[in-house]
PDB file of C-alpha atoms in Angstrom:
ATOM      1  CA  GLY A1095       0.000   0.000   0.000  1.00  0.00           C
ATOM      2  CA  GLU A1096       0.897   3.650  -0.024  1.00  0.00           C
ATOM      3  CA  ASN A1097       3.627   4.652   2.365  1.00  0.00           C
ATOM      4  CA  VAL A1098       5.462   7.794   3.479  1.00  0.00           C
ATOM      5  CA  GLU A1099       8.828   7.534   5.202  1.00  0.00           C
ATOM      6  CA  GLN A1100      10.053  10.510   7.232  1.00  0.00           C
ATOM      7  CA  HIS A1101      13.547  11.204   8.582  1.00  0.00           C
ATOM      8  CA  PRO A1102      14.950  11.988  11.012  1.00  0.00           C
ATOM      9  CA  SER A1103      12.657  11.032  13.878  1.00  0.00           C
ATOM     10  CA  THR A1104      14.322  13.586  16.150  1.00  0.00           C
ATOM     11  CA  LEU A1105      16.316  16.683  15.275  1.00  0.00           C
ATOM     12  CA  SER A1106      18.073  19.069  17.609  1.00  0.00           C
ATOM     13  CA  VAL A1107      19.497  22.357  16.352  1.00  0.00           C
ATOM     14  CA  GLN A1108      20.842  25.560  17.822  1.00  0.00           C
ATOM     15  CA  GLU A1109      18.764  28.679  17.530  1.00  0.00           C
ATOM     16  CA  GLY A1110      19.532  30.401  14.246  1.00  0.00           C
ATOM     17  CA  ASP A1111      20.622  27.247  12.465  1.00  0.00           C
ATOM     18  CA  SER A1112      18.675  25.610   9.661  1.00  0.00           C
ATOM     19  CA  ALA A1113      16.643  22.417   9.971  1.00  0.00           C
ATOM     20  CA  VAL A1114      15.835  19.977   7.192  1.00  0.00           C
ATOM     21  CA  ILE A1115      13.320  17.155   7.344  1.00  0.00           C
ATOM     22  CA  LYS A1116      12.976  14.683   4.507  1.00  0.00           C
ATOM     23  CA  CYS A1117      10.164  12.440   3.319  1.00  0.00           C
ATOM     24  CA  THR A1118       9.829   9.850   0.613  1.00  0.00           C
ATOM     25  CA  TYR A1119       6.572   8.504  -0.768  1.00  0.00           C
ATOM     26  CA  SER A1120       5.704   5.335  -2.577  1.00  0.00           C
ATOM     27  CA  ASP A1121       2.824   6.281  -4.878  1.00  0.00           C
ATOM     28  CA  SER A1122       4.281   8.115  -7.849  1.00  0.00           C
ATOM     29  CA  ALA A1123       0.832   9.484  -8.690  1.00  0.00           C
ATOM     30  CA  SER A1124       0.580  11.439  -5.421  1.00  0.00           C
ATOM     31  CA  ASN A1125      -0.288  15.032  -6.200  1.00  0.00           C
ATOM     32  CA  TYR A1126      -0.354  16.981  -2.945  1.00  0.00           C
ATOM     33  CA  PHE A1127       2.178  17.212  -0.114  1.00  0.00           C
ATOM     34  CA  PRO A1128       1.387  19.151   3.064  1.00  0.00           C
ATOM     35  CA  TRP A1129       3.529  19.712   6.131  1.00  0.00           C
ATOM     36  CA  TYR A1130       1.911  19.973   9.543  1.00  0.00           C
ATOM     37  CA  LYS A1131       3.334  21.334  12.782  1.00  0.00           C
ATOM     38  CA  GLN A1132       1.945  19.934  16.001  1.00  0.00           C
ATOM     39  CA  GLU A1133       2.769  21.336  19.401  1.00  0.00           C
ATOM     40  CA  LEU A1134       2.265  19.181  22.457  1.00  0.00           C
ATOM     41  CA  GLY A1135      -1.414  18.571  23.128  1.00  0.00           C
ATOM     42  CA  LYS A1136      -2.551  20.729  20.212  1.00  0.00           C
ATOM     43  CA  ARG A1137      -3.996  20.150  16.789  1.00  0.00           C
ATOM     44  CA  PRO A1138      -1.840  19.679  13.702  1.00  0.00           C
ATOM     45  CA  GLN A1139      -1.528  22.960  11.835  1.00  0.00           C
ATOM     46  CA  LEU A1140      -0.669  23.286   8.189  1.00  0.00           C
ATOM     47  CA  ILE A1141       2.525  25.299   7.759  1.00  0.00           C
ATOM     48  CA  ILE A1142       3.181  24.834   4.064  1.00  0.00           C
ATOM     49  CA  ASP A1143       2.075  22.606   1.224  1.00  0.00           C
ATOM     50  CA  ILE A1144       3.022  21.935  -2.359  1.00  0.00           C
ATOM     51  CA  ARG A1145       1.293  20.436  -5.362  1.00  0.00           C
ATOM     52  CA  SER A1146       2.956  18.034  -7.729  1.00  0.00           C
ATOM     53  CA  ASN A1147       3.171  20.567 -10.555  1.00  0.00           C
ATOM     54  CA  VAL A1148       5.503  22.783  -8.503  1.00  0.00           C
ATOM     55  CA  GLY A1149       9.097  22.043  -7.558  1.00  0.00           C
ATOM     56  CA  GLU A1150       9.581  24.504  -4.736  1.00  0.00           C
ATOM     57  CA  LYS A1151       7.554  26.799  -2.530  1.00  0.00           C
ATOM     58  CA  LYS A1152       8.675  29.292   0.073  1.00  0.00           C
ATOM     59  CA  ASP A1153       6.924  31.170   2.847  1.00  0.00           C
ATOM     60  CA  GLN A1154       9.231  33.405   4.890  1.00  0.00           C
ATOM     61  CA  ARG A1155      11.559  31.079   6.840  1.00  0.00           C
ATOM     62  CA  ILE A1156       9.914  27.908   5.599  1.00  0.00           C
ATOM     63  CA  ALA A1157      10.367  26.212   2.244  1.00  0.00           C
ATOM     64  CA  VAL A1158       9.406  22.907   0.719  1.00  0.00           C
ATOM     65  CA  THR A1159      11.061  21.212  -2.232  1.00  0.00           C
ATOM     66  CA  LEU A1160       9.651  18.358  -4.277  1.00  0.00           C
ATOM     67  CA  ASN A1161      11.556  15.918  -6.456  1.00  0.00           C
ATOM     68  CA  LYS A1162       8.962  13.854  -8.299  1.00  0.00           C
ATOM     69  CA  THR A1163      11.522  11.686 -10.052  1.00  0.00           C
ATOM     70  CA  ALA A1164      13.031  10.579  -6.768  1.00  0.00           C
ATOM     71  CA  LYS A1165       9.661  10.676  -5.005  1.00  0.00           C
ATOM     72  CA  HIS A1166      10.860  12.749  -2.128  1.00  0.00           C
ATOM     73  CA  PHE A1167      10.098  16.127  -0.629  1.00  0.00           C
ATOM     74  CA  SER A1168      11.778  18.143   2.083  1.00  0.00           C
ATOM     75  CA  LEU A1169      10.962  20.836   4.608  1.00  0.00           C
ATOM     76  CA  HIS A1170      13.543  23.534   5.178  1.00  0.00           C
ATOM     77  CA  ILE A1171      13.357  25.901   8.137  1.00  0.00           C
ATOM     78  CA  THR A1172      15.933  28.681   8.228  1.00  0.00           C
ATOM     79  CA  GLU A1173      16.914  30.880  11.172  1.00  0.00           C
ATOM     80  CA  THR A1174      15.229  28.524  13.600  1.00  0.00           C
ATOM     81  CA  GLN A1175      13.690  29.895  16.784  1.00  0.00           C
ATOM     82  CA  PRO A1176      12.729  28.152  20.039  1.00  0.00           C
ATOM     83  CA  GLU A1177       9.063  28.472  19.087  1.00  0.00           C
ATOM     84  CA  ASP A1178       9.741  26.245  16.082  1.00  0.00           C
ATOM     85  CA  SER A1179      10.143  23.360  18.528  1.00  0.00           C
ATOM     86  CA  ALA A1180       7.349  20.883  17.812  1.00  0.00           C
ATOM     87  CA  VAL A1181       6.597  17.644  16.006  1.00  0.00           C
ATOM     88  CA  TYR A1182       6.444  18.006  12.235  1.00  0.00           C
ATOM     89  CA  PHE A1183       4.522  15.619   9.998  1.00  0.00           C
ATOM     90  CA  CYS A1184       4.784  15.316   6.267  1.00  0.00           C
ATOM     91  CA  ALA A1185       1.978  13.768   4.251  1.00  0.00           C
ATOM     92  CA  ALA A1186       1.187  12.748   0.707  1.00  0.00           C
ATOM     93  CA  ARG A1187      -2.134  12.413  -1.067  1.00  0.00           C
ATOM     94  CA  PRO A1188      -2.313   9.493  -3.481  1.00  0.00           C
ATOM     95  CA  VAL A1189      -4.303  10.547  -6.517  1.00  0.00           C
ATOM     96  CA  PHE A1190      -6.501   7.473  -6.226  1.00  0.00           C
ATOM     97  CA  TYR A1191      -7.946   9.064  -3.122  1.00  0.00           C
ATOM     98  CA  ASN A1192      -8.299  12.445  -4.742  1.00  0.00           C
ATOM     99  CA  GLN A1193     -11.992  12.772  -4.095  1.00  0.00           C
ATOM    100  CA  GLY A1194     -11.848  11.934  -0.425  1.00  0.00           C
ATOM    101  CA  GLY A1195      -8.486  13.627  -0.074  1.00  0.00           C
ATOM    102  CA  LYS A1196      -7.009  10.937   2.134  1.00  0.00           C
ATOM    103  CA  LEU A1197      -3.545  11.800   3.405  1.00  0.00           C
ATOM    104  CA  ILE A1198      -0.794   9.320   4.129  1.00  0.00           C
ATOM    105  CA  PHE A1199       1.291  10.701   7.013  1.00  0.00           C
ATOM    106  CA  GLY A1200       4.937  10.235   7.755  1.00  0.00           C
ATOM    107  CA  GLN A1201       6.011   9.104  11.200  1.00  0.00           C
ATOM    108  CA  GLY A1202       6.845  12.581  12.447  1.00  0.00           C
ATOM    109  CA  THR A1203       9.999  14.476  13.395  1.00  0.00           C
ATOM    110  CA  GLU A1204      10.438  15.974  16.829  1.00  0.00           C
ATOM    111  CA  LEU A1205      12.348  19.211  16.330  1.00  0.00           C
ATOM    112  CA  SER A1206      14.054  20.823  19.282  1.00  0.00           C
ATOM    113  CA  VAL A1207      15.561  24.293  18.909  1.00  0.00           C
ATOM    114  CA  LYS A1208      17.958  25.145  21.700  1.00  0.00           C
ATOM    115  CA  PRO A1209      18.412  28.803  22.696  1.00  0.00           C
TER     116      PRO A1209
ATOM    117  CA  ASP B 541     -13.486  32.143  15.541  1.00  0.00           C
ATOM    118  CA  ALA B 542     -13.410  28.400  15.967  1.00  0.00           C
ATOM    119  CA  MET B 543     -14.041  26.648  12.671  1.00  0.00           C
ATOM    120  CA  VAL B 544     -13.830  23.010  13.671  1.00  0.00           C
ATOM    121  CA  ILE B 545     -15.094  22.347  17.166  1.00  0.00           C
ATOM    122  CA  GLN B 546     -14.762  19.150  19.119  1.00  0.00           C
ATOM    123  CA  ASN B 547     -16.570  18.242  22.295  1.00  0.00           C
ATOM    124  CA  PRO B 548     -15.663  17.320  24.846  1.00  0.00           C
ATOM    125  CA  ARG B 549     -11.990  18.261  24.881  1.00  0.00           C
ATOM    126  CA  TYR B 550     -11.324  15.601  27.509  1.00  0.00           C
ATOM    127  CA  GLN B 551     -13.329  12.431  27.976  1.00  0.00           C
ATOM    128  CA  VAL B 552     -12.862   9.773  30.614  1.00  0.00           C
ATOM    129  CA  THR B 553     -14.731   6.513  30.248  1.00  0.00           C
ATOM    130  CA  GLN B 554     -14.653   3.094  31.771  1.00  0.00           C
ATOM    131  CA  PHE B 555     -13.508  -0.018  30.028  1.00  0.00           C
ATOM    132  CA  GLY B 556     -16.392  -1.261  27.880  1.00  0.00           C
ATOM    133  CA  LYS B 557     -18.623   1.765  28.441  1.00  0.00           C
ATOM    134  CA  PRO B 558     -19.813   3.308  25.163  1.00  0.00           C
ATOM    135  CA  VAL B 559     -18.680   6.833  24.432  1.00  0.00           C
ATOM    136  CA  THR B 560     -19.544   9.397  21.766  1.00  0.00           C
ATOM    137  CA  LEU B 561     -17.276  12.176  20.584  1.00  0.00           C
ATOM    138  CA  SER B 562     -18.640  15.150  18.707  1.00  0.00           C
ATOM    139  CA  CYS B 563     -17.314  17.327  15.897  1.00  0.00           C
ATOM    140  CA  SER B 564     -18.967  20.350  14.360  1.00  0.00           C
ATOM    141  CA  GLN B 565     -17.819  22.791  11.709  1.00  0.00           C
ATOM    142  CA  THR B 566     -18.817  26.242  10.533  1.00  0.00           C
ATOM    143  CA  LEU B 567     -16.942  25.977   7.231  1.00  0.00           C
ATOM    144  CA  ASN B 568     -19.669  24.166   5.286  1.00  0.00           C
ATOM    145  CA  HIS B 569     -17.079  21.667   4.111  1.00  0.00           C
ATOM    146  CA  ASN B 570     -18.381  18.534   2.451  1.00  0.00           C
ATOM    147  CA  VAL B 571     -15.664  16.167   3.634  1.00  0.00           C
ATOM    148  CA  MET B 572     -15.147  15.261   7.274  1.00  0.00           C
ATOM    149  CA  TYR B 573     -12.495  12.960   8.713  1.00  0.00           C
ATOM    150  CA  TRP B 574     -11.888  11.169  12.000  1.00  0.00           C
ATOM    151  CA  TYR B 575      -8.322  10.412  13.022  1.00  0.00           C
ATOM    152  CA  GLN B 576      -6.904   8.562  15.990  1.00  0.00           C
ATOM    153  CA  GLN B 577      -3.563   9.786  17.273  1.00  0.00           C
ATOM    154  CA  LYS B 578      -1.598   7.974  19.934  1.00  0.00           C
ATOM    155  CA  SER B 579       1.330   9.505  21.729  1.00  0.00           C
ATOM    156  CA  SER B 580       4.333  10.231  19.513  1.00  0.00           C
ATOM    157  CA  GLN B 581       2.607   8.789  16.464  1.00  0.00           C
ATOM    158  CA  ALA B 582       1.147  10.168  13.273  1.00  0.00           C
ATOM    159  CA  PRO B 583      -2.611  10.651  12.968  1.00  0.00           C
ATOM    160  CA  LYS B 584      -4.270   7.469  11.748  1.00  0.00           C
ATOM    161  CA  LEU B 585      -7.348   7.851   9.573  1.00  0.00           C
ATOM    162  CA  LEU B 586     -10.329   5.871  10.867  1.00  0.00           C
ATOM    163  CA  PHE B 587     -12.928   6.917   8.288  1.00  0.00           C
ATOM    164  CA  HIS B 588     -14.259   9.866   6.383  1.00  0.00           C
ATOM    165  CA  TYR B 589     -17.503  11.174   4.995  1.00  0.00           C
ATOM    166  CA  TYR B 590     -17.722  12.624   1.518  1.00  0.00           C
ATOM    167  CA  ASP B 591     -21.054  14.405   1.838  1.00  0.00           C
ATOM    168  CA  LYS B 592     -23.231  11.586   3.169  1.00  0.00           C
ATOM    169  CA  ASP B 593     -21.068   8.808   1.752  1.00  0.00           C
ATOM    170  CA  PHE B 594     -19.261   6.928   4.489  1.00  0.00           C
ATOM    171  CA  ASN B 595     -15.772   5.580   3.748  1.00  0.00           C
ATOM    172  CA  ASN B 596     -14.248   3.196   6.240  1.00  0.00           C
ATOM    173  CA  GLU B 597     -10.541   2.420   6.368  1.00  0.00           C
ATOM    174  CA  ALA B 598      -9.848  -1.292   5.966  1.00  0.00           C
ATOM    175  CA  ASP B 599      -8.083  -1.580   9.303  1.00  0.00           C
ATOM    176  CA  THR B 600     -10.543   0.411  11.401  1.00  0.00           C
ATOM    177  CA  PRO B 601     -11.977  -1.892  14.088  1.00  0.00           C
ATOM    178  CA  ASP B 602     -15.707  -2.575  14.109  1.00  0.00           C
ATOM    179  CA  ASN B 603     -15.739  -1.070  17.571  1.00  0.00           C
ATOM    180  CA  PHE B 604     -15.605   2.349  15.924  1.00  0.00           C
ATOM    181  CA  GLN B 605     -18.675   3.762  14.248  1.00  0.00           C
ATOM    182  CA  SER B 606     -19.579   7.155  12.886  1.00  0.00           C
ATOM    183  CA  ARG B 607     -22.654   9.227  12.104  1.00  0.00           C
ATOM    184  CA  ARG B 608     -23.072  12.376  10.107  1.00  0.00           C
ATOM    185  CA  PRO B 609     -26.631  13.643  10.519  1.00  0.00           C
ATOM    186  CA  ASN B 610     -25.987  16.826   8.543  1.00  0.00           C
ATOM    187  CA  THR B 611     -23.186  18.809   6.915  1.00  0.00           C
ATOM    188  CA  SER B 612     -22.114  20.488  10.135  1.00  0.00           C
ATOM    189  CA  PHE B 613     -21.938  17.595  12.559  1.00  0.00           C
ATOM    190  CA  CYS B 614     -20.126  14.298  12.727  1.00  0.00           C
ATOM    191  CA  PHE B 615     -19.959  11.848  15.627  1.00  0.00           C
ATOM    192  CA  LEU B 616     -17.533   9.118  16.554  1.00  0.00           C
ATOM    193  CA  ASP B 617     -19.018   6.275  18.574  1.00  0.00           C
ATOM    194  CA  ILE B 618     -16.799   3.806  20.366  1.00  0.00           C
ATOM    195  CA  ARG B 619     -19.051   0.930  21.303  1.00  0.00           C
ATOM    196  CA  SER B 620     -16.852  -0.844  23.825  1.00  0.00           C
ATOM    197  CA  PRO B 621     -13.695   1.136  24.578  1.00  0.00           C
ATOM    198  CA  GLY B 622     -10.635  -0.845  25.467  1.00  0.00           C
ATOM    199  CA  LEU B 623      -7.434   0.364  27.088  1.00  0.00           C
ATOM    200  CA  GLY B 624      -5.837   0.447  23.653  1.00  0.00           C
ATOM    201  CA  ASP B 625      -8.376   3.010  22.469  1.00  0.00           C
ATOM    202  CA  ALA B 626      -7.004   5.695  24.752  1.00  0.00           C
ATOM    203  CA  ALA B 627      -5.770   8.369  22.385  1.00  0.00           C
ATOM    204  CA  MET B 628      -6.369  11.811  20.962  1.00  0.00           C
ATOM    205  CA  TYR B 629      -9.223  11.801  18.454  1.00  0.00           C
ATOM    206  CA  LEU B 630      -8.981  14.467  15.804  1.00  0.00           C
ATOM    207  CA  CYS B 631     -11.708  15.628  13.493  1.00  0.00           C
ATOM    208  CA  ALA B 632     -10.796  17.386  10.254  1.00  0.00           C
ATOM    209  CA  THR B 633     -12.719  18.923   7.389  1.00  0.00           C
ATOM    210  CA  ARG B 634     -12.024  19.794   3.775  1.00  0.00           C
ATOM    211  CA  LEU B 635     -13.893  21.386   0.915  1.00  0.00           C
ATOM    212  CA  ASP B 636     -13.865  19.266  -2.205  1.00  0.00           C
ATOM    213  CA  SER B 637     -15.404  21.075  -5.130  1.00  0.00           C
ATOM    214  CA  VAL B 638     -14.871  21.129  -8.871  1.00  0.00           C
ATOM    215  CA  LEU B 639     -15.228  24.895  -8.739  1.00  0.00           C
ATOM    216  CA  ALA B 640     -13.199  25.690  -5.660  1.00  0.00           C
ATOM    217  CA  GLY B 641     -11.610  22.578  -4.265  1.00  0.00           C
ATOM    218  CA  VAL B 642      -9.306  23.129  -1.343  1.00  0.00           C
ATOM    219  CA  ASP B 643      -6.464  20.816  -0.546  1.00  0.00           C
ATOM    220  CA  GLU B 644      -6.038  21.731   3.093  1.00  0.00           C
ATOM    221  CA  GLN B 645      -7.569  19.677   5.865  1.00  0.00           C
ATOM    222  CA  PHE B 646      -8.621  21.816   8.809  1.00  0.00           C
ATOM    223  CA  PHE B 647      -8.190  20.054  12.121  1.00  0.00           C
ATOM    224  CA  GLY B 648     -10.210  20.487  15.269  1.00  0.00           C
ATOM    225  CA  PRO B 649      -8.504  20.744  18.677  1.00  0.00           C
ATOM    226  CA  GLY B 650      -9.088  17.069  19.406  1.00  0.00           C
ATOM    227  CA  THR B 651     -10.663  15.063  22.203  1.00  0.00           C
ATOM    228  CA  ARG B 652      -8.321  13.330  24.600  1.00  0.00           C
ATOM    229  CA  LEU B 653      -9.900   9.998  25.548  1.00  0.00           C
ATOM    230  CA  THR B 654      -8.869   8.196  28.711  1.00  0.00           C
ATOM    231  CA  VAL B 655     -10.085   4.651  29.354  1.00  0.00           C
ATOM    232  CA  LEU B 656     -10.023   3.441  32.955  1.00  0.00           C
TER     233      LEU B 656
END
């Protein structure tokens, strides 16, 4: 079945450094790739997303890149701040599930930004 | 303003005692999802409604049922909660439309279920 692998599972960086989280997906027909940030005890919140017809998208300190050939996409956070500390989930939407919009989630990355 | 509302935020139930979790939305979205999320894990889709059409995930236990009486409300019923059902239950919504389809799923704040 469809699968999304996410690495690393934990990531610790110093404030001001960059953080990169990588995901690979199995269904080459997937067409939508969101990234969610989840703070402890709170709901997942969409921070950035990308569609399969775009290779890169940026929003201030956050960027996502997509390599369809290799079937992987990455989250880049620059100038990290302590408030970036959270669990980050990537997801992919297989096109077969386009109508329902089912997302396949990665396992999550716990990011810790040290002051 | 809250767009996806879940009640209660915290629910304690006894082993085997049926429980119902509620989700409501003010977005008029036609798709609603129920996820189960255990500690340190990704959300796991239980089922979703596309309008009134119910779509069950293959590995969702029969112990979990859902109702969607109208566009705004969706309920998750756990018929006989076991200790393994203790988790955060997240409701999410999405607008799927040929004219103005939206990719994003909007999550509610979740209901934390404890089973004693």
